[in-house]
XYZ file of N, CA and C in Angstrom:
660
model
N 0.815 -1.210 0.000
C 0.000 0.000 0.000
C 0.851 1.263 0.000
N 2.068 1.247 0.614
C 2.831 2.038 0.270
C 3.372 2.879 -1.005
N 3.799 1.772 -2.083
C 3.494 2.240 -3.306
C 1.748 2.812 -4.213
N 0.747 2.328 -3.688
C -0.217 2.720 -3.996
C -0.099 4.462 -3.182
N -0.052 5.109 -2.070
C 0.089 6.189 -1.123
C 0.577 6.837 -2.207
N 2.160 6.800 -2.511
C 2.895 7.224 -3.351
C 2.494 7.895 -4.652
N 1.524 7.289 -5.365
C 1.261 7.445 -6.482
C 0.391 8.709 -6.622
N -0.805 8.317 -5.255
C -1.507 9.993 -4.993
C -1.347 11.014 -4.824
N -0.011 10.354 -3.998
C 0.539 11.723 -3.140
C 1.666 12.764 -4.233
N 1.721 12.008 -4.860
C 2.502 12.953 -5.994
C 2.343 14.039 -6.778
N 2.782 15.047 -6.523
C 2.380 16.113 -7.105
C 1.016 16.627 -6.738
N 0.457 16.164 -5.472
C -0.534 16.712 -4.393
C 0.009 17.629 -3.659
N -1.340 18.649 -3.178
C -0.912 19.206 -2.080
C -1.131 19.055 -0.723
N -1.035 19.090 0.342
C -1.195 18.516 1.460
C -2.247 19.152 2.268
N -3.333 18.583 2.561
C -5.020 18.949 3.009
C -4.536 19.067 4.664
N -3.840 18.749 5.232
C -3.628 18.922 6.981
C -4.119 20.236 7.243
N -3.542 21.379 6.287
C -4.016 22.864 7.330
C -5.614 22.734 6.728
N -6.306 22.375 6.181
C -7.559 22.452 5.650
C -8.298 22.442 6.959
N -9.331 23.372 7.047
C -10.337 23.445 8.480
C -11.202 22.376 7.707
N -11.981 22.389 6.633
C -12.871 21.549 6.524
C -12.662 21.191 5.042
N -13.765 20.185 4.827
C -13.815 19.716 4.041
C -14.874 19.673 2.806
N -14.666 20.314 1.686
C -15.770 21.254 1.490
C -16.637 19.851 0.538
N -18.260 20.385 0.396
C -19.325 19.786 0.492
C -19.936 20.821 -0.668
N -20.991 20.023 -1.453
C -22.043 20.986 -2.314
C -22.626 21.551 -2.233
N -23.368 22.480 -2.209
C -23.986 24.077 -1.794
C -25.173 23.202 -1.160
N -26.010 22.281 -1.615
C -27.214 21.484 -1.359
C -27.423 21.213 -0.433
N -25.789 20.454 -0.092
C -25.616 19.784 1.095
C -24.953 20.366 2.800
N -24.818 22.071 2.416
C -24.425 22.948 3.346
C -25.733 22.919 4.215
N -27.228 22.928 3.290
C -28.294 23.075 4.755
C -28.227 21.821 4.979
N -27.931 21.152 5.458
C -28.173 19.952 6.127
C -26.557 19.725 7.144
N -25.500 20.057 6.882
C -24.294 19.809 7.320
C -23.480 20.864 8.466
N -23.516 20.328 9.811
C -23.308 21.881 10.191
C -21.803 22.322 9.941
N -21.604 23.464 9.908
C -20.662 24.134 9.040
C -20.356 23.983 7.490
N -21.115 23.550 6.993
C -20.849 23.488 5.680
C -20.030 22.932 4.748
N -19.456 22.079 5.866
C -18.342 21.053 5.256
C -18.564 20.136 6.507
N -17.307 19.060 5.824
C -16.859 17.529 7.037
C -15.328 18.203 7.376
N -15.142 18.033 8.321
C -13.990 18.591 9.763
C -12.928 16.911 8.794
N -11.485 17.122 8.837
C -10.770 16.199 8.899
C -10.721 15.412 10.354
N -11.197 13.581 9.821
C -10.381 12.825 11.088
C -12.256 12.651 11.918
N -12.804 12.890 11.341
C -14.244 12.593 11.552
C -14.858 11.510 10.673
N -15.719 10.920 11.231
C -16.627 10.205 10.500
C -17.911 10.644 10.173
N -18.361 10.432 8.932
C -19.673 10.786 8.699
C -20.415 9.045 8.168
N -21.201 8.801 8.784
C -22.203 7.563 8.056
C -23.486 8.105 7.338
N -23.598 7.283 6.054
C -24.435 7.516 5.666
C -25.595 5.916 5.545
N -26.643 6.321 5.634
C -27.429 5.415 5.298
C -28.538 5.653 4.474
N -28.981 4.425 3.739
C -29.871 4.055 2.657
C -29.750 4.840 1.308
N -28.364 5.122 1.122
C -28.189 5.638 -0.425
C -26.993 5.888 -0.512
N -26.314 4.922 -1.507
C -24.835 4.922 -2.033
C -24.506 6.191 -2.482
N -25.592 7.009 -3.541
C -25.563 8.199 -4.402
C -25.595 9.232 -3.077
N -25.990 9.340 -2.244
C -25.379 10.283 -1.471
C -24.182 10.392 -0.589
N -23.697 9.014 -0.497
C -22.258 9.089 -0.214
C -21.244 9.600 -1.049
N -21.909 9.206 -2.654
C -20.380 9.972 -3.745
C -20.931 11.436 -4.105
N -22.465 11.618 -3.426
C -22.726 13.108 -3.285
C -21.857 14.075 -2.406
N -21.793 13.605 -1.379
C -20.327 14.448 -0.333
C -19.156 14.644 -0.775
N -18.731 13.301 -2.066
C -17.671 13.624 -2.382
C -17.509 14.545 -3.763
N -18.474 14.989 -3.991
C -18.794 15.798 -5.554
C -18.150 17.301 -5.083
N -18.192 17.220 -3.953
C -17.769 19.441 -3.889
C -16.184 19.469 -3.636
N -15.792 17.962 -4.138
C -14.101 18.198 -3.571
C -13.540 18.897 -4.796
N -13.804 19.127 -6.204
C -13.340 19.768 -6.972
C -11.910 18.896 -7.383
N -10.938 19.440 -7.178
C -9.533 18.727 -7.957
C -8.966 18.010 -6.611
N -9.496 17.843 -6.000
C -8.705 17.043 -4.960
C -9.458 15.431 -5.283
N -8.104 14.323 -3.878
C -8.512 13.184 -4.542
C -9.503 12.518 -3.249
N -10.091 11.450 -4.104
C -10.931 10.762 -3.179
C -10.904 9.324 -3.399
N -11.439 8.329 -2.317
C -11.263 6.917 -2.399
C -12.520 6.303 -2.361
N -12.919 5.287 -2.859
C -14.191 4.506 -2.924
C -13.511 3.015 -2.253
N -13.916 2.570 -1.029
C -13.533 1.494 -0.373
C -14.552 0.256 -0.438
N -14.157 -1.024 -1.255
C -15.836 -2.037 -0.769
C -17.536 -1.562 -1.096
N -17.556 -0.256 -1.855
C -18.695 -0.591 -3.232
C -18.215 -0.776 -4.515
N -18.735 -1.973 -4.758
C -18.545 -1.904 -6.082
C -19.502 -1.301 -7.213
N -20.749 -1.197 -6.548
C -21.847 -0.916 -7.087
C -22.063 1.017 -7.028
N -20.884 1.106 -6.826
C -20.595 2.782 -6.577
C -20.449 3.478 -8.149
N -21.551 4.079 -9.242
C -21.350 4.514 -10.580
C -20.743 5.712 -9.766
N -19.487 5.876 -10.548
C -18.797 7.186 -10.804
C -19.125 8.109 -11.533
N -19.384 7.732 -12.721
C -19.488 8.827 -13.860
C -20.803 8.998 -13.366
N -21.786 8.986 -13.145
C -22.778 9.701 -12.637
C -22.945 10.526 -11.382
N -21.694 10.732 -10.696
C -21.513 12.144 -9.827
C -20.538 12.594 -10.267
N -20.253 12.331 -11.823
C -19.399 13.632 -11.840
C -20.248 14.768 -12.313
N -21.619 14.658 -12.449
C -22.280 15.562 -12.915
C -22.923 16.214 -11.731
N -22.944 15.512 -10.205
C -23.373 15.731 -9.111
C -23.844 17.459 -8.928
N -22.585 18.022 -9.554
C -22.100 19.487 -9.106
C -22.870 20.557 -9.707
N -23.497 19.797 -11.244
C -24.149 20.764 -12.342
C -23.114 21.669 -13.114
N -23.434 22.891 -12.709
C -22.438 23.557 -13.359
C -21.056 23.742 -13.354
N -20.998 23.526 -11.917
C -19.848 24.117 -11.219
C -19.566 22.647 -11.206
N -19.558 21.441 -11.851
C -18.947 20.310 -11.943
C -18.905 19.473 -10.517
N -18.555 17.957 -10.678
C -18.882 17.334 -9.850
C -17.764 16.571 -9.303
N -17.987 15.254 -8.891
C -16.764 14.433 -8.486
C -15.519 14.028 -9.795
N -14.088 14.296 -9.569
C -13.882 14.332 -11.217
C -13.384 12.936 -11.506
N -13.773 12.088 -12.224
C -13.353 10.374 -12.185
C -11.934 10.294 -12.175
N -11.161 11.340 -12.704
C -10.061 10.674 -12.981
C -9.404 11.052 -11.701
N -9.844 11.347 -10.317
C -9.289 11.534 -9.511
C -10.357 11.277 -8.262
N -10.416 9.672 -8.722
C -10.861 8.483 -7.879
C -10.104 7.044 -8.031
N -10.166 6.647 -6.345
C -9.550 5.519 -6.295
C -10.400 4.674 -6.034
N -10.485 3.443 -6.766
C -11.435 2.253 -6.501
C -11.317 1.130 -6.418
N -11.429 0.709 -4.994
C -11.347 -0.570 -4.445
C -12.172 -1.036 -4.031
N -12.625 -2.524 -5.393
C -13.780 -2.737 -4.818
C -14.082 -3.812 -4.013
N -12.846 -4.492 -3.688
C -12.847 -5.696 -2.849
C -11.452 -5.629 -2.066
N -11.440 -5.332 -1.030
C -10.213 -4.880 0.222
C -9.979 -6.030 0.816
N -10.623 -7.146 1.163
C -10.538 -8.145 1.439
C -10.141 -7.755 3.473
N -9.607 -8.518 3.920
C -9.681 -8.598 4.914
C -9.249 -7.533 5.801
N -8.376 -7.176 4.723
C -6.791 -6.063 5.573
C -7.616 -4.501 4.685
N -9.331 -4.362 4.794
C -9.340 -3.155 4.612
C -9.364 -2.082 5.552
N -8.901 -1.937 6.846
C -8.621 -1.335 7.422
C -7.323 -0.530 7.040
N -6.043 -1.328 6.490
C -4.916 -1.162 6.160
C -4.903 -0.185 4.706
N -6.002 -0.886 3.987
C -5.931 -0.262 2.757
C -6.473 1.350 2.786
N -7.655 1.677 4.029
C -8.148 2.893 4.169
C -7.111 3.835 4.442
N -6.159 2.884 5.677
C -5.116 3.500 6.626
C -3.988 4.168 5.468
N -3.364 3.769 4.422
C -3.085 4.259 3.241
C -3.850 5.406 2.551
N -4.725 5.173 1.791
C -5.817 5.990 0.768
C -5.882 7.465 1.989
N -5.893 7.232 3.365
C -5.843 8.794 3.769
C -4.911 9.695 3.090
N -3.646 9.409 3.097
C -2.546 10.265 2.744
C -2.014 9.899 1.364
N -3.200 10.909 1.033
C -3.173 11.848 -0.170
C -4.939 11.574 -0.943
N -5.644 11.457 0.218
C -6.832 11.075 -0.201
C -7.628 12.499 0.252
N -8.668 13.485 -0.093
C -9.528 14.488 0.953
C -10.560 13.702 1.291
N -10.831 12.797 0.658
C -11.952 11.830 1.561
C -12.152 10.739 0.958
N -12.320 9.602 2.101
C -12.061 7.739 1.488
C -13.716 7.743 1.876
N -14.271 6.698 1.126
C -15.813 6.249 1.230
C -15.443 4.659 1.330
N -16.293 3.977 2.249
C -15.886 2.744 2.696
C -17.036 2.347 3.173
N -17.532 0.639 2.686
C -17.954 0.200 3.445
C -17.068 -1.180 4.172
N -17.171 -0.705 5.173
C -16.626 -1.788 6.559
C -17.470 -3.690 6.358
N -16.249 -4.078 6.335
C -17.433 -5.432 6.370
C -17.960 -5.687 7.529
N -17.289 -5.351 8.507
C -18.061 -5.555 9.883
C -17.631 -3.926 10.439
N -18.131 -3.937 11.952
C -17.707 -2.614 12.812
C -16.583 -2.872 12.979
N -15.843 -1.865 13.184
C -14.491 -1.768 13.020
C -14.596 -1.535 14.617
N -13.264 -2.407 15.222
C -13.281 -2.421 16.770
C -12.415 -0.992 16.764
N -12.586 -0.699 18.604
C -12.304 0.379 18.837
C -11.371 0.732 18.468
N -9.838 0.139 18.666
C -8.670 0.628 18.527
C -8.157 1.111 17.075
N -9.151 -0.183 16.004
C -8.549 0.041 14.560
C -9.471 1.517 14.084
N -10.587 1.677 14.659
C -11.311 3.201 14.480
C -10.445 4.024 14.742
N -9.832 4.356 16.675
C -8.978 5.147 16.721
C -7.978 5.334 15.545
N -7.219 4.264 15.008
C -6.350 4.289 14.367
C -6.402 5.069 12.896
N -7.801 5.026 12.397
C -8.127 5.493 11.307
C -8.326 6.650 11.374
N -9.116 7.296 12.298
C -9.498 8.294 12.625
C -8.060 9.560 12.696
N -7.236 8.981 13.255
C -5.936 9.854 13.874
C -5.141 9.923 12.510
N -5.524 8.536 11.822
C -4.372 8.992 10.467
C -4.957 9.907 9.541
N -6.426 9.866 9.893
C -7.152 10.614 8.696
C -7.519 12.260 8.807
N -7.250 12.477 10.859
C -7.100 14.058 10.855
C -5.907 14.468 11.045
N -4.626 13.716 10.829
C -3.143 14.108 10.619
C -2.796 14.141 9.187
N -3.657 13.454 7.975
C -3.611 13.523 6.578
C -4.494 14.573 5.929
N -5.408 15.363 6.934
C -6.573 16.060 6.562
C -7.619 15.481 5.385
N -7.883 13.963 5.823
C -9.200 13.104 5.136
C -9.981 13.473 6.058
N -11.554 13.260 5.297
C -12.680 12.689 5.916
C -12.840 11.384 5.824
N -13.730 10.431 6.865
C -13.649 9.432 6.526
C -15.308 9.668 6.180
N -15.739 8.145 4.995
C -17.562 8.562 4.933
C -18.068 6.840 5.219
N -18.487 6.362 5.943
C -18.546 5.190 6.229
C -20.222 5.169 5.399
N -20.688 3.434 4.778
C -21.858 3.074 4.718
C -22.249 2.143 5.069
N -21.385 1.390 6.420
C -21.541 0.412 7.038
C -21.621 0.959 8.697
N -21.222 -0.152 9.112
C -21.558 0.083 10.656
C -20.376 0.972 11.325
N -20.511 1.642 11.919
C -19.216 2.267 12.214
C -19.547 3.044 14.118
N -19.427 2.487 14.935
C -19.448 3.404 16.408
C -19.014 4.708 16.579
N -19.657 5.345 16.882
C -19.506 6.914 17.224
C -19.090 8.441 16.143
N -19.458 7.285 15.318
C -19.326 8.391 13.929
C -20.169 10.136 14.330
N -19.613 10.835 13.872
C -19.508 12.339 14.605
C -21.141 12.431 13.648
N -20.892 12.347 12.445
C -22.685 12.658 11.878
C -23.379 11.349 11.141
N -24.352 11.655 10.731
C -24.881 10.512 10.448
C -25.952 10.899 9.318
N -25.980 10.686 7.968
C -26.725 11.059 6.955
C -27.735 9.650 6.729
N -28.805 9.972 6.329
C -29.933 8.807 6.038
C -30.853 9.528 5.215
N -31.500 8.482 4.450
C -32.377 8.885 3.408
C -33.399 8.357 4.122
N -34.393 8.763 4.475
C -35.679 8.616 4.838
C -37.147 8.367 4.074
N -36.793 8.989 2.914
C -37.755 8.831 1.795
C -37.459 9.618 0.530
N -38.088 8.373 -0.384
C -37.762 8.491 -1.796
C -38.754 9.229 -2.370
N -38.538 10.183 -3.627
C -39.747 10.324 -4.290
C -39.401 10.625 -5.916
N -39.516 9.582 -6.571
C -39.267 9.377 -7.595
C -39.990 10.637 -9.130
N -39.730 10.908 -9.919
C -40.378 12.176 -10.652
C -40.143 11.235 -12.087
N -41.308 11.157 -12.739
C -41.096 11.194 -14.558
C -42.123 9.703 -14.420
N -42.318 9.205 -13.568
C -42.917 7.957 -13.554
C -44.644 7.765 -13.527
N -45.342 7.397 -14.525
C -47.091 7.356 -14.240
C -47.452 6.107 -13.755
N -48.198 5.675 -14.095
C -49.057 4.475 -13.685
C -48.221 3.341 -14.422
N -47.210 2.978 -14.241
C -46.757 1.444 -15.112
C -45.874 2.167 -16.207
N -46.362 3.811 -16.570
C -45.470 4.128 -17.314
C -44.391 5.355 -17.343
N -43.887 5.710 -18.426
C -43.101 6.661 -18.296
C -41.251 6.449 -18.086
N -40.562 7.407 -18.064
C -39.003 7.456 -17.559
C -38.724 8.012 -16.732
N -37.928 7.332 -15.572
C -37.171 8.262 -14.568
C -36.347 9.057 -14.869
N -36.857 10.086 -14.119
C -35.952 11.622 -14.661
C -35.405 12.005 -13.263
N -35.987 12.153 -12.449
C -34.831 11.738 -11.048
C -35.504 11.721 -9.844
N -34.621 12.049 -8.623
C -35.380 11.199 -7.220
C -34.850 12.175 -6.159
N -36.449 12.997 -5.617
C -36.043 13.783 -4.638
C -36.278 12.619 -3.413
N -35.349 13.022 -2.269
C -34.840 12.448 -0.815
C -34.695 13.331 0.298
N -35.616 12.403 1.033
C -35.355 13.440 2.620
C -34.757 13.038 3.153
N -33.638 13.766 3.228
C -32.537 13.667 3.948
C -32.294 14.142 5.428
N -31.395 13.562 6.148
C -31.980 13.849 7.652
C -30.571 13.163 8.203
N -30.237 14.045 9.142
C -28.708 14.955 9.747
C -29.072 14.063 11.298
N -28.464 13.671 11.814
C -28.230 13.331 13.097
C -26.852 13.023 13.698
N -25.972 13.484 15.317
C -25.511 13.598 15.495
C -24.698 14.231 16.307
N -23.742 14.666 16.963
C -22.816 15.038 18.393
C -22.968 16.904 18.237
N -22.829 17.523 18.887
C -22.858 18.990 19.265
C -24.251 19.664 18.026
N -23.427 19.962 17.059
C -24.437 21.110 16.409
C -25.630 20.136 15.510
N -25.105 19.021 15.528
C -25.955 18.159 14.971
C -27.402 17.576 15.577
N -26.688 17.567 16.474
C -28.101 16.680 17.559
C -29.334 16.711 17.558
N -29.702 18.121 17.275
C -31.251 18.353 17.370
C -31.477 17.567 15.922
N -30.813 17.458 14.765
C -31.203 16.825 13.596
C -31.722 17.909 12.351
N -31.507 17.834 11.529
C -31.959 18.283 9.951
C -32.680 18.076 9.116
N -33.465 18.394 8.303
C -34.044 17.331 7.508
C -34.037 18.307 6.292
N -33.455 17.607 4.790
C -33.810 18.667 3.760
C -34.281 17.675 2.596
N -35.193 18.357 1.822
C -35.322 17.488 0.541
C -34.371 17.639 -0.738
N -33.974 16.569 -0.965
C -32.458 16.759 -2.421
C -33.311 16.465 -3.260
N -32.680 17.000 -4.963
C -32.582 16.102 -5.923
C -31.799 15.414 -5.604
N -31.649 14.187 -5.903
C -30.555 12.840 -5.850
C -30.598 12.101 -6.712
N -30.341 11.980 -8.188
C -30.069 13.350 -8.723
C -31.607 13.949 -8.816
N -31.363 15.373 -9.717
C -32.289 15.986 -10.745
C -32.384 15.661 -11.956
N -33.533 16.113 -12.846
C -33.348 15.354 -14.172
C -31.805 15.787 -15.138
N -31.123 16.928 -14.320
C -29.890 17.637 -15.016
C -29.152 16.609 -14.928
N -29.077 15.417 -13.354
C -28.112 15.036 -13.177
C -27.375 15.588 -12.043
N -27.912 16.709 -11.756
C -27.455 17.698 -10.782
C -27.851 17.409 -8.885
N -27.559 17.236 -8.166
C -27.615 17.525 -6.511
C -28.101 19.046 -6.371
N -29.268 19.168 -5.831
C -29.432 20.206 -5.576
C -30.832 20.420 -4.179
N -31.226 21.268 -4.042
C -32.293 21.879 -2.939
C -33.685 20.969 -3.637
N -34.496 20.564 -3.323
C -35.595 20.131 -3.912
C -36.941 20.717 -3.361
N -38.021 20.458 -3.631
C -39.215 20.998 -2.999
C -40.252 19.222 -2.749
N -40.970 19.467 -1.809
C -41.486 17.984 -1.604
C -42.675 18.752 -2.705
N -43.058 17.240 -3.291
C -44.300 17.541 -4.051
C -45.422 16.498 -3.955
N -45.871 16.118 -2.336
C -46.984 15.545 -2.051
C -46.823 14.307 -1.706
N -47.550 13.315 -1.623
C -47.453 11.506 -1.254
C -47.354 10.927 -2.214
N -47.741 11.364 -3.885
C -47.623 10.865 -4.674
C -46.341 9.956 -4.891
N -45.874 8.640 -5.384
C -45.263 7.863 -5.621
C -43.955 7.885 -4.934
N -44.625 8.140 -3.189
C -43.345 8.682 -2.187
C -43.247 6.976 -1.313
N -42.083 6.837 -1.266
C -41.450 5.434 -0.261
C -40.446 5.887 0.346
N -40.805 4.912 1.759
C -39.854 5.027 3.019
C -38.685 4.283 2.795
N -37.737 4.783 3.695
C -36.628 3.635 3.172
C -36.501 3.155 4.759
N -36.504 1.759 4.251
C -36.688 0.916 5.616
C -35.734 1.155 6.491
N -35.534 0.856 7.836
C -34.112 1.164 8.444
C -33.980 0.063 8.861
């Protein structure tokens, strides 16, 4: 993994003095401060597309995809709309870490601004500490979609609401989500905003709810 580190870190610049970690305009009402803090965890649940949504506002910096394989790239690179999205060619993808993915995350920090991982199991305390400390001395975020203890925020999709679809017919054109913030200090009381995820642009953005119509819960 060493030589893999190497390869990122080249001709990078170094994210340590970074206060935060910047995020898509969409995703500022829902996030307190408007970014992810290095050396934190954020979990997300019930939507892959909003995990490589967090990673769409990194602009030219790099990022890691850990254990999805089912993670489409090229469809957040449009995340951003105008102002552009996650950029593929400055993603790392691993889609099977096998046992030692703790080791492989523990790498992808330095020279990563944020690794996305799912954990095959909870990661015991010490190997968390361990991740955690390399990832706010490398200035990563970490974005977990597995089980993860004491993760600082916690993103979940609560409900779907699909747009372009009639009775049996029609095309999906995209899928607003209520999204909903839980979590330690400014988080706690909780958030809730509706996204495109995407829009029919393709775009992440603010959404408006538009009724019960062809709206589903996402189970927890």
């Amino acid at each position: 993994m060493s030589e893999l580190s190497s390869q990122v870190t080249a001709g990078f610049s170094p994210l340590a003095g970074m206060d935060l970690i910047p995020v898509l305009p969409a995703l500022r009402a829902v996030i307190p401060g408007g970014g992810l803090r290095p050396g934190t965890v954020t979990g997300v649940d019930g939507s892959t597309a909003l995990a490589l949504a967090l990673a769409a506002g990194l602009g030219d910096r790099w990022c890691a995809v850990v254990g999805l394989p089912e993670a489409y790239v090229p469809a957040a690179a449009a995340f951003g709309g105008a102002d552009g999205g996650l950029d593929p060619m400055r993603v790392l993808l691993v889609d099977d870490p096998g046992r030692r993915w703790a080791d492989v995350v523990a790498a992808l920090t330095d020279g990563c601004a944020m690794v996305i991982v799912r954990p095959p199991e909870e990661p015991p305390a010490p190997v968390a500490r361990r991740l955690t400390t390399l990832a706010r001395r490398n200035g990563c975020a970490l974005v977990t979609t597995g089980p993860w203890a004491g993760a600082a925020l916690r993103l979940r999709v609560e409900a779907n609401q699909w747009s372009g679809v009639g009775d049996g017919t029609g095309h999906l054109r995209g899928r607003r989500a209520l999204v909903a913030l839980s979590g330690r200090g400014a988080a706690a009381p909780g958030r809730r905003v509706w996204l495109w995820l995407p829009g029919p642009d393709g775009a992440v953005t603010i959404a408006e709810h538009e009724g019960p119509a062809r709206l589903e819960a996402v189970a927890g």
